[in-house]
Short mmCIF file of C-alpha atoms and ligand atoms in Angstrom, two decimals:
data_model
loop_
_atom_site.label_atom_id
_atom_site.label_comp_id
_atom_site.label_asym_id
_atom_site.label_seq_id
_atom_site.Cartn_x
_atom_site.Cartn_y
_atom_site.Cartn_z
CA UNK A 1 5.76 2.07 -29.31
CA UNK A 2 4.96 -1.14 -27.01
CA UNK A 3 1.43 -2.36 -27.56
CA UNK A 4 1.55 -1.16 -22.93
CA UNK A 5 2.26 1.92 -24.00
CA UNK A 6 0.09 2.01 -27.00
CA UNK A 7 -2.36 1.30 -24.60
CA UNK A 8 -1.69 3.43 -21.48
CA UNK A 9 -1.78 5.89 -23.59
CA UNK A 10 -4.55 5.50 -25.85
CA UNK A 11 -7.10 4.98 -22.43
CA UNK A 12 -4.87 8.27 -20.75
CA UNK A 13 -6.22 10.47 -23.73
CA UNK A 14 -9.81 9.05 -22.78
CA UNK A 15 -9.81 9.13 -19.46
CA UNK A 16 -12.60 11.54 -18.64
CA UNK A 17 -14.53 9.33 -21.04
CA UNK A 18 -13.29 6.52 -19.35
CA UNK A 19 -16.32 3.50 -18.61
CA UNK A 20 -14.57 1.08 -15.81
CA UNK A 21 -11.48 2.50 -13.67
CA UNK A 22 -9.10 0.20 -11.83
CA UNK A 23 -7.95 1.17 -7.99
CA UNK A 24 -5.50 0.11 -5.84
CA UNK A 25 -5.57 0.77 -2.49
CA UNK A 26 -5.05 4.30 -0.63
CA UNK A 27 -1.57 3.52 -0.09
CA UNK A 28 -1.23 3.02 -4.00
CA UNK A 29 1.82 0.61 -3.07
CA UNK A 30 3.83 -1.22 -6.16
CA UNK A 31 1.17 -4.20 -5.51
CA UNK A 32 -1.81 -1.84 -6.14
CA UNK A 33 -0.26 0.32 -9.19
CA UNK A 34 1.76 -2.64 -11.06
CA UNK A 35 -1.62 -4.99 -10.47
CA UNK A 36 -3.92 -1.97 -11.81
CA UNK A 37 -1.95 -1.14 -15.11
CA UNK A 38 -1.96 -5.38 -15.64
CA UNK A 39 -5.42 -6.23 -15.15
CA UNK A 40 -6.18 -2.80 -16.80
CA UNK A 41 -4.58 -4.30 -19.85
CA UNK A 42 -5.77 -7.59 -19.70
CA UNK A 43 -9.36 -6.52 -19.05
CA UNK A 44 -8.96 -3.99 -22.05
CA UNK A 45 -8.25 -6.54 -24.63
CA UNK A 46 -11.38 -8.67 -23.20
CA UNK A 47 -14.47 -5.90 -23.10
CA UNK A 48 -14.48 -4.19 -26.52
CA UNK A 49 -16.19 -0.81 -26.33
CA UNK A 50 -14.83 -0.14 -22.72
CA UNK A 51 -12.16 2.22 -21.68
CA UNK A 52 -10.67 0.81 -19.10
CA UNK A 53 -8.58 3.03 -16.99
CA UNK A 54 -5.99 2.16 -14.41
CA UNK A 55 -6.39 5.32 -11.49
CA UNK A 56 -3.02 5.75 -9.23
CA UNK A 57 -4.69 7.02 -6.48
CA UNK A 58 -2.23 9.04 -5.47
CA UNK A 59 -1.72 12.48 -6.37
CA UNK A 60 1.67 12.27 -9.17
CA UNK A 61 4.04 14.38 -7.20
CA UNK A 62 3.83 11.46 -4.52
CA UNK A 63 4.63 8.82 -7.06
CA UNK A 64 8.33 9.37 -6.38
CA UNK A 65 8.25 8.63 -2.86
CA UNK A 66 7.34 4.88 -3.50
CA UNK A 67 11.30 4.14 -4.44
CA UNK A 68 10.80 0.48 -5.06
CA UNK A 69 7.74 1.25 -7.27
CA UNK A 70 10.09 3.87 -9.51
CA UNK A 71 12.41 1.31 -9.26
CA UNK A 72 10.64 -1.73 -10.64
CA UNK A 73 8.74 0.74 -13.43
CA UNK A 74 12.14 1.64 -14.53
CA UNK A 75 12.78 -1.79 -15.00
CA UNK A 76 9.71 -2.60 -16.97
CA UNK A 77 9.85 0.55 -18.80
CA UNK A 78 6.76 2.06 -18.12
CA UNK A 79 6.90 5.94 -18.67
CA UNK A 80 4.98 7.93 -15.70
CA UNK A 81 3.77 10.39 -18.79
CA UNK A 82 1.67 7.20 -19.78
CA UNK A 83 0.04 6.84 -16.40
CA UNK A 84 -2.99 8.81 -15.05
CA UNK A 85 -2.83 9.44 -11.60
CA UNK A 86 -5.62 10.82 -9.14
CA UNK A 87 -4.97 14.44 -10.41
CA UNK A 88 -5.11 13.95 -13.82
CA UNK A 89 -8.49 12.54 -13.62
CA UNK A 90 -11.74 13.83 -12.91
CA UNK A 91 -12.40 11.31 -11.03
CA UNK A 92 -15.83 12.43 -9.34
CA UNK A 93 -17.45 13.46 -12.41
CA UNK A 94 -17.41 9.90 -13.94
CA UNK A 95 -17.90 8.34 -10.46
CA UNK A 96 -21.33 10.34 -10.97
CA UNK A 97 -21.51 9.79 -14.49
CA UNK A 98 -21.61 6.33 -13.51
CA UNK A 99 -18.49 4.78 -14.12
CA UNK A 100 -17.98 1.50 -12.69
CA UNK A 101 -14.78 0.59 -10.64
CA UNK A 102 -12.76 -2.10 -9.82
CA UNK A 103 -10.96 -2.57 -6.48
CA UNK A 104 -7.03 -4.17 -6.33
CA UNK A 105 -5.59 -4.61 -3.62
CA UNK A 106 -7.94 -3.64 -1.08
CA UNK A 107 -11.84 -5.19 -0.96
CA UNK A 108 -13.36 -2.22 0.79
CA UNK A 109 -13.32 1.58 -0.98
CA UNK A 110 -11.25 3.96 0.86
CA UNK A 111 -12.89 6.38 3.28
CA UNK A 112 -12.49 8.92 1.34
CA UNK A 113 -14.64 7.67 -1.81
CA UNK A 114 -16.87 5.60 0.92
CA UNK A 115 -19.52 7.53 -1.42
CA UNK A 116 -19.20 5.93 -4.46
CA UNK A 117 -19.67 2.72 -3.36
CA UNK A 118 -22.27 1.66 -5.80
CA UNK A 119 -19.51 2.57 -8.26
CA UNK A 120 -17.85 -0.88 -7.39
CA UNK A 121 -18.76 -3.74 -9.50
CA UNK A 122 -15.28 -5.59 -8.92
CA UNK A 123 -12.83 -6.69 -6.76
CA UNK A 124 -9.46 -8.74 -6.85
CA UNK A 125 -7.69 -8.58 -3.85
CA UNK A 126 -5.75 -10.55 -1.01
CA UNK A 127 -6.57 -9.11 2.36
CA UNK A 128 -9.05 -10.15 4.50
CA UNK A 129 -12.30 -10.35 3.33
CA UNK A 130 -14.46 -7.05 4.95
CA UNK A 131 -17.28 -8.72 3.59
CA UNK A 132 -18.59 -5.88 1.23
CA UNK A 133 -19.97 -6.14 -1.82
CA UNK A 134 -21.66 -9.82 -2.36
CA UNK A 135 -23.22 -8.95 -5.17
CA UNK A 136 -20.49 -8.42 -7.93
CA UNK A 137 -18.24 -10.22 -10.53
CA UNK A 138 -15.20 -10.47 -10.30
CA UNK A 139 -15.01 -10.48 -6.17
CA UNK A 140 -12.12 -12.36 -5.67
CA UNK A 141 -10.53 -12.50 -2.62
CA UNK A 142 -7.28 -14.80 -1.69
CA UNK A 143 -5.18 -14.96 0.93
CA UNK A 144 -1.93 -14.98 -0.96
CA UNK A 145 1.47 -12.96 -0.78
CA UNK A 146 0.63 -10.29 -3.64
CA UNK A 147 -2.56 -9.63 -5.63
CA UNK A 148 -0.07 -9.53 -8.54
CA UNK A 149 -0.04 -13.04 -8.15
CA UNK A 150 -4.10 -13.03 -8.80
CA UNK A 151 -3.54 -11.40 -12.16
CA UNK A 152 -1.31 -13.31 -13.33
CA UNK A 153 -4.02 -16.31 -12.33
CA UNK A 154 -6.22 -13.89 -14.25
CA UNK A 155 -3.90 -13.97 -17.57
CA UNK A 156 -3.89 -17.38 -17.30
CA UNK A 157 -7.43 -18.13 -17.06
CA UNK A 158 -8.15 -15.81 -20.20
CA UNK A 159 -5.27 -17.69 -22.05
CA UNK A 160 -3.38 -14.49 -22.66
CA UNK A 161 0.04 -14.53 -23.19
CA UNK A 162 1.58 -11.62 -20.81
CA UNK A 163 3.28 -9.10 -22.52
CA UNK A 164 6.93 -9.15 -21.22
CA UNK A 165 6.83 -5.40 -19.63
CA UNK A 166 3.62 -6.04 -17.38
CA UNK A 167 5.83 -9.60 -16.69
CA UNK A 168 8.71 -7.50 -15.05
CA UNK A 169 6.30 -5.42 -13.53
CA UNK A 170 3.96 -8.06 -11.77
CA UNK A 171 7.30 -10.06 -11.13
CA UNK A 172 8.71 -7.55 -8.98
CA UNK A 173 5.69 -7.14 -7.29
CA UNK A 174 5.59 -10.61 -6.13
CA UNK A 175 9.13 -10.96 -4.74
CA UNK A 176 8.87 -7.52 -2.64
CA UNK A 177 5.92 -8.52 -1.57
CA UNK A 178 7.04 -12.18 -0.98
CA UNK A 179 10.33 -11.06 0.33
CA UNK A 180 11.70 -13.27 -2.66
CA UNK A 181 9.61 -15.93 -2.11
CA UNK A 182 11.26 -16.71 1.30
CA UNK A 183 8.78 -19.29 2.83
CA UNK A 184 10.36 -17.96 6.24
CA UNK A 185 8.55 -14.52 6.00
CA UNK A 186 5.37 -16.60 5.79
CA UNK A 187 3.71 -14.61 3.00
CA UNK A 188 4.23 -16.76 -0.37
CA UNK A 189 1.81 -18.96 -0.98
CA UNK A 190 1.89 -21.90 -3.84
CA UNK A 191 0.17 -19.55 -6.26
CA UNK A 192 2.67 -16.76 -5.93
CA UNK A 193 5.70 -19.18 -6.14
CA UNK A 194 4.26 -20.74 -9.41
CA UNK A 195 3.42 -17.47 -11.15
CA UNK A 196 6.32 -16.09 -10.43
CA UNK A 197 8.52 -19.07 -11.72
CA UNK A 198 6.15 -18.08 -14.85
CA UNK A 199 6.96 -14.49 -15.30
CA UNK A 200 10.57 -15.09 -14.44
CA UNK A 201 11.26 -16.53 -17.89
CA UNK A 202 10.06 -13.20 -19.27
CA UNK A 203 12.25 -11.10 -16.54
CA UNK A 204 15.89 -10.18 -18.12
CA UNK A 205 17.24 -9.66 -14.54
CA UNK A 206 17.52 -13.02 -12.54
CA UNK A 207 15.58 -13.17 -9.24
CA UNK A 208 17.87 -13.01 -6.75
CA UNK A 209 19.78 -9.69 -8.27
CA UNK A 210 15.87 -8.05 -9.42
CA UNK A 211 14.89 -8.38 -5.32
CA UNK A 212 18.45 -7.13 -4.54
CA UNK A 213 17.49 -3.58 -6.54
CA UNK A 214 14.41 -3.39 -5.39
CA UNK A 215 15.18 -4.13 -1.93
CA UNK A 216 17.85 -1.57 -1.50
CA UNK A 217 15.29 0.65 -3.11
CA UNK A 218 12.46 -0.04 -0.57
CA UNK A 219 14.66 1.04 2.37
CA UNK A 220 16.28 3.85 0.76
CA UNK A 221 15.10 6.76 2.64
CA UNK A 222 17.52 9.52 1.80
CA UNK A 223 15.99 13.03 1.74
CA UNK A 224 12.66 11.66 3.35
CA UNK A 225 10.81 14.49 4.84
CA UNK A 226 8.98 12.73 8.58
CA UNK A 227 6.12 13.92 6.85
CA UNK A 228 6.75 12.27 3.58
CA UNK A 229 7.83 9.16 5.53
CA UNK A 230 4.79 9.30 7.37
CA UNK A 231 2.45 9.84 4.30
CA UNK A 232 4.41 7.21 1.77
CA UNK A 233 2.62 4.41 2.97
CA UNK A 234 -0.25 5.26 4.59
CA UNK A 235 -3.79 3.87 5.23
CA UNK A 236 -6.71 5.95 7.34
CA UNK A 237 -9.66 4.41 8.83
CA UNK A 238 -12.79 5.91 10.58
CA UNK A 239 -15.36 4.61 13.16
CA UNK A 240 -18.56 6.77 14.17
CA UNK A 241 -16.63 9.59 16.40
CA UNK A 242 -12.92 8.36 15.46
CA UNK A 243 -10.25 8.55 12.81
CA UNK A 244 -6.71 6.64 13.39
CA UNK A 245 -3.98 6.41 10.50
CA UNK A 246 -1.59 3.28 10.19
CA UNK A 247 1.90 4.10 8.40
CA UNK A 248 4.07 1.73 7.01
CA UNK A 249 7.50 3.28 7.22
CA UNK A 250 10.72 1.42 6.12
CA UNK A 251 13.15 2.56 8.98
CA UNK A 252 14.34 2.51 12.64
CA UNK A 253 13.01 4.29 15.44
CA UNK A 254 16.88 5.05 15.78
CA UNK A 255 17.65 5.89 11.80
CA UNK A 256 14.48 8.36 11.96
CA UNK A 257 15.98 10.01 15.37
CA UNK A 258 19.09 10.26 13.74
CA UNK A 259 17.28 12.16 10.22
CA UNK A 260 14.78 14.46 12.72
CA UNK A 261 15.50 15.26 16.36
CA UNK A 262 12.12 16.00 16.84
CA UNK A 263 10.01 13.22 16.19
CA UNK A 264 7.09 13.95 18.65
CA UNK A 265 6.54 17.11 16.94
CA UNK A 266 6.35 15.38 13.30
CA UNK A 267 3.62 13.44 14.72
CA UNK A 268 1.42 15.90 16.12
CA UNK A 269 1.41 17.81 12.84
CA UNK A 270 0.90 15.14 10.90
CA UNK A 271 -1.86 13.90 13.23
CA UNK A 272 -3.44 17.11 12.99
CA UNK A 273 -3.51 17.53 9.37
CA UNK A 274 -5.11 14.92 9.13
CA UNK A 275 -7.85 15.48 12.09
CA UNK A 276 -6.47 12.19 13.85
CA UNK A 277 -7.09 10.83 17.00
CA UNK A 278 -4.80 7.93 16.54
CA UNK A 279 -1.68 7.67 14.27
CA UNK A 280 0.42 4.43 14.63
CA UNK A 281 3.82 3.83 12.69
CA UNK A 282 4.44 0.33 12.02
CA UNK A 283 8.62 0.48 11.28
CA UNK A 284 10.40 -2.36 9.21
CA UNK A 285 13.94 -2.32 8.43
CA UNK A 286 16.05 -4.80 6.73
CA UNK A 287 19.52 -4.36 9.06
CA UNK A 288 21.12 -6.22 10.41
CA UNK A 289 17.85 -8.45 10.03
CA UNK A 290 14.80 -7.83 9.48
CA UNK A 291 13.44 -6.57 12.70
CA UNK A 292 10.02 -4.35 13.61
CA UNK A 293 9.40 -0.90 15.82
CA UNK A 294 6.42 0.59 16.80
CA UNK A 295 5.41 4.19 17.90
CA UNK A 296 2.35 5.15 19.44
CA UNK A 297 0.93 8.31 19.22
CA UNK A 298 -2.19 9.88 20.33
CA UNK A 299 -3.88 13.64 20.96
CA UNK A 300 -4.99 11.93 24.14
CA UNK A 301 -3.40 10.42 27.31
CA UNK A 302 -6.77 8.13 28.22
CA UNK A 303 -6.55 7.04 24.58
CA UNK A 304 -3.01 6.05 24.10
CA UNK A 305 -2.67 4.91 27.84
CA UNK A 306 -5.61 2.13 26.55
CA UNK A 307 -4.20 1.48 23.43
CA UNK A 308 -0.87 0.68 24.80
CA UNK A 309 -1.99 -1.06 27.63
CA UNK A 310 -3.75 -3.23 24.78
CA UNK A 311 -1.42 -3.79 22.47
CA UNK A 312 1.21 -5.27 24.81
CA UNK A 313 -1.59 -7.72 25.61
CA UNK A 314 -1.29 -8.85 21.52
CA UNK A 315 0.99 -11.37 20.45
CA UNK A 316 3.84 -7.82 18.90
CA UNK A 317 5.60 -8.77 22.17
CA UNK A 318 6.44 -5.05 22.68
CA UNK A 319 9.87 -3.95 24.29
CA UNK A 320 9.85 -0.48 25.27
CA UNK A 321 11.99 1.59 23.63
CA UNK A 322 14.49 3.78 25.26
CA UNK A 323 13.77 7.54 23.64
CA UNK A 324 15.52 10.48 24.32
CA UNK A 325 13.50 13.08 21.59
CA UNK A 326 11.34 16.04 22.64
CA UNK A 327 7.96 15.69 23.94
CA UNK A 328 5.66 18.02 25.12
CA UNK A 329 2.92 15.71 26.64
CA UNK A 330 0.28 18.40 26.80
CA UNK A 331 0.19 18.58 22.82
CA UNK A 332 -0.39 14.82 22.74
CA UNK A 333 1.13 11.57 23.62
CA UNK A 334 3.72 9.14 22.23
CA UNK A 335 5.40 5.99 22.71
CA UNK A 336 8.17 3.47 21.02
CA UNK A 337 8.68 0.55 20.82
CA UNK A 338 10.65 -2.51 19.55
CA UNK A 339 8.08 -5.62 18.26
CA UNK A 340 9.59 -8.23 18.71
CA UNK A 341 6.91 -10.30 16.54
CA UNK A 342 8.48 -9.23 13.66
CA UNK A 343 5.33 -11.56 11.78
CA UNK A 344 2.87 -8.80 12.52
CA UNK A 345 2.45 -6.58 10.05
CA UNK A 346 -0.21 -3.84 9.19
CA UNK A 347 -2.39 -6.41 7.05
CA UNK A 348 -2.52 -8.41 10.13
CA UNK A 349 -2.87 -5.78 13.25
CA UNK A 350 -5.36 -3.24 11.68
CA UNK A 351 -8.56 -6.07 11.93
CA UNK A 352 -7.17 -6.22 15.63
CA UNK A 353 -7.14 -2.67 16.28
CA UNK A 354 -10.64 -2.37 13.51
CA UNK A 355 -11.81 -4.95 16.46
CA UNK A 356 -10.57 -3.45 19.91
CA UNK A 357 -11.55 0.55 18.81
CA UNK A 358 -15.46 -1.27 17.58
CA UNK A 359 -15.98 -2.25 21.51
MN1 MN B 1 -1.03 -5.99 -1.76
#
């Protein structure tokens, strides 16, 4: 047994005993599961006496629809028995027994646990700073391409040698999230470039074929559900009288016609589920290059008529997209589009849609 698994395992038998727990964000993307298990680790060899326990807060049976993130575990051989995801814990009974936790990946706690927000007494994380928190230790917050990158700073600092499976894991973290360090995309900074030059000497697979894998895997969306495409990347936010959802989904606007003829209606019930007023898919695909669509969808004409209207004021530079599907505009309301910014991702519109629904 690996002294990872040796661990994963020895905190998974403890985890309703567990004294800090270590969250990625709601999307539980390969940035916030591989940097939870790491720091997990790292943080477990530091604080004698604590269980530390690395959450995947997603329910297990979604765990598959992440391909890259099966993918790059399969790689690093990490065995999903080993891992405790959000249904295998009891999560509010130590959130009330007092647990503390510590956000990756995200620097404000998801609507959904907004309540245990006195829970939080850390955060490492590379979004934009919500400004939550002051008071705690860690609370770093860096701008760079992959909060990976951060623990691997935070290996480093604690002079700890990274054991070679968390190495492959935080190493394929950083070039999806870098797109293989490709100062083009404009997401690698100098941090992420040198710790990943570090964990590549631990990495069997050279860089260039290990992005190649996990690439393919990313955009490989056979036997995707609209629903599961909808909820595989997904991020939910609330103001006083308002809920919108953001997806991230890894296709066309004309792959996804292709896979469901009724995309309109996919929406709807997926808006509606979750008792949205807003849901936004933000589409990236790979081929031929990588390129960026947009749909729009609302339960309300005044709604989406404004947010259109606004967000082909922003610099997406928004092309109308010519659709054919079903709609049946007294359900709701939807639009598509190609954006032609392909810089603007979800990390960088939701504080510009957080600002224009606050007004
Ligand atoms: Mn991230």
């Amino acid at each position: 047994m690996t002294s990872i698994q040796a661990y994963l395992s020895r905190v998974k038998e403890n985890r309703n005993n567990a004294t800090l727990v270590i969250l990625g964000n709601e999307a539980a993307d390969l940035d916030s599961m591989a940097s939870s298990i790491a720091y997990g680790y790292l943080l477990n060899l530091q604080s004698v006496g604590d269980t530390v326990l690395p959450v995947m807060p997603i329910p297990r049976a979604d765990f598959k629809l992440r391909t890259e993130a099966v993918c790059v575990f399969r790689e690093a051989g990490i065995l999903l028995d080993d891992i405790v995801f959000f249904d295998d814990v009891e999560f509010d009974k130590l959130m009330v027994a007092g647990t503390g936790l510590i956000l990756l990946d995200h620097n404000r706690l998801a609507l959904s646990l907004e309540r245990y927000k006195s829970n939080v007494v850390g955060v490492i994380d590379h979004h934009s700073d919500e400004g939550f928190y002051r008071d705690i230790a860690p609370r770093i917050i860096q701008l760079v391409g992959s909060t990976a990158s951060l623990i691997g700073v935070e290996f480093q600092k604690a002079g700890i040698k990274i054991p070679k499976q968390l190495a492959i894991l935080l190493f394929g973290t950083i070039l999806l999230d870098t797109v293989n360090l490709d100062q083009s995309a404009g997401r690698v900074t100098e941090i992420d470039s040198t710790i990943a030059e570090l964990l590549s000497l631990l990495c069997p697979l050279s860089r260039h074929d290990f992005f190649d894998i996990i690439q393919r895997e990313k955009f490989n969306v056979a036997g995707l559900s609209t629903a599961d495409l909808l909820r595989k990347d997904y991020k939910e936010f609330e103001l006083e009288t308002f809920r919108y959802g953001i997806s991230s989904t890894r296709l066309s606007i004309k792959q996804w016609e292709e896979m469901d003829r009724d995309l309109f209606a996919g929406f709807l019930r997926y808006a509606a589920t979750r008792n949205l007023d807003v849901l936004l898919s933000m589409n990236a695909f790979a081929y031929p290059e990588f390129s960026r669509d947009l749909i729009v969808y609302s339960t309300t004409k005044e709604v989406h008529d404004a947010l259109c209207g606004h967000l082909q004021k922003l610099s997406l530079d928004l092309v109308s997209y010519d659709f054919t599907g079903q709609l049946q505009e007294d359900k709701g309301f939807i639009s598509f589009y190609h954006q032609g910014n392909s810089g603007v991702s979800r990390k960088k519109l939701q504080p510009l849609l957080a600002a224009y629904f606050n007004k």
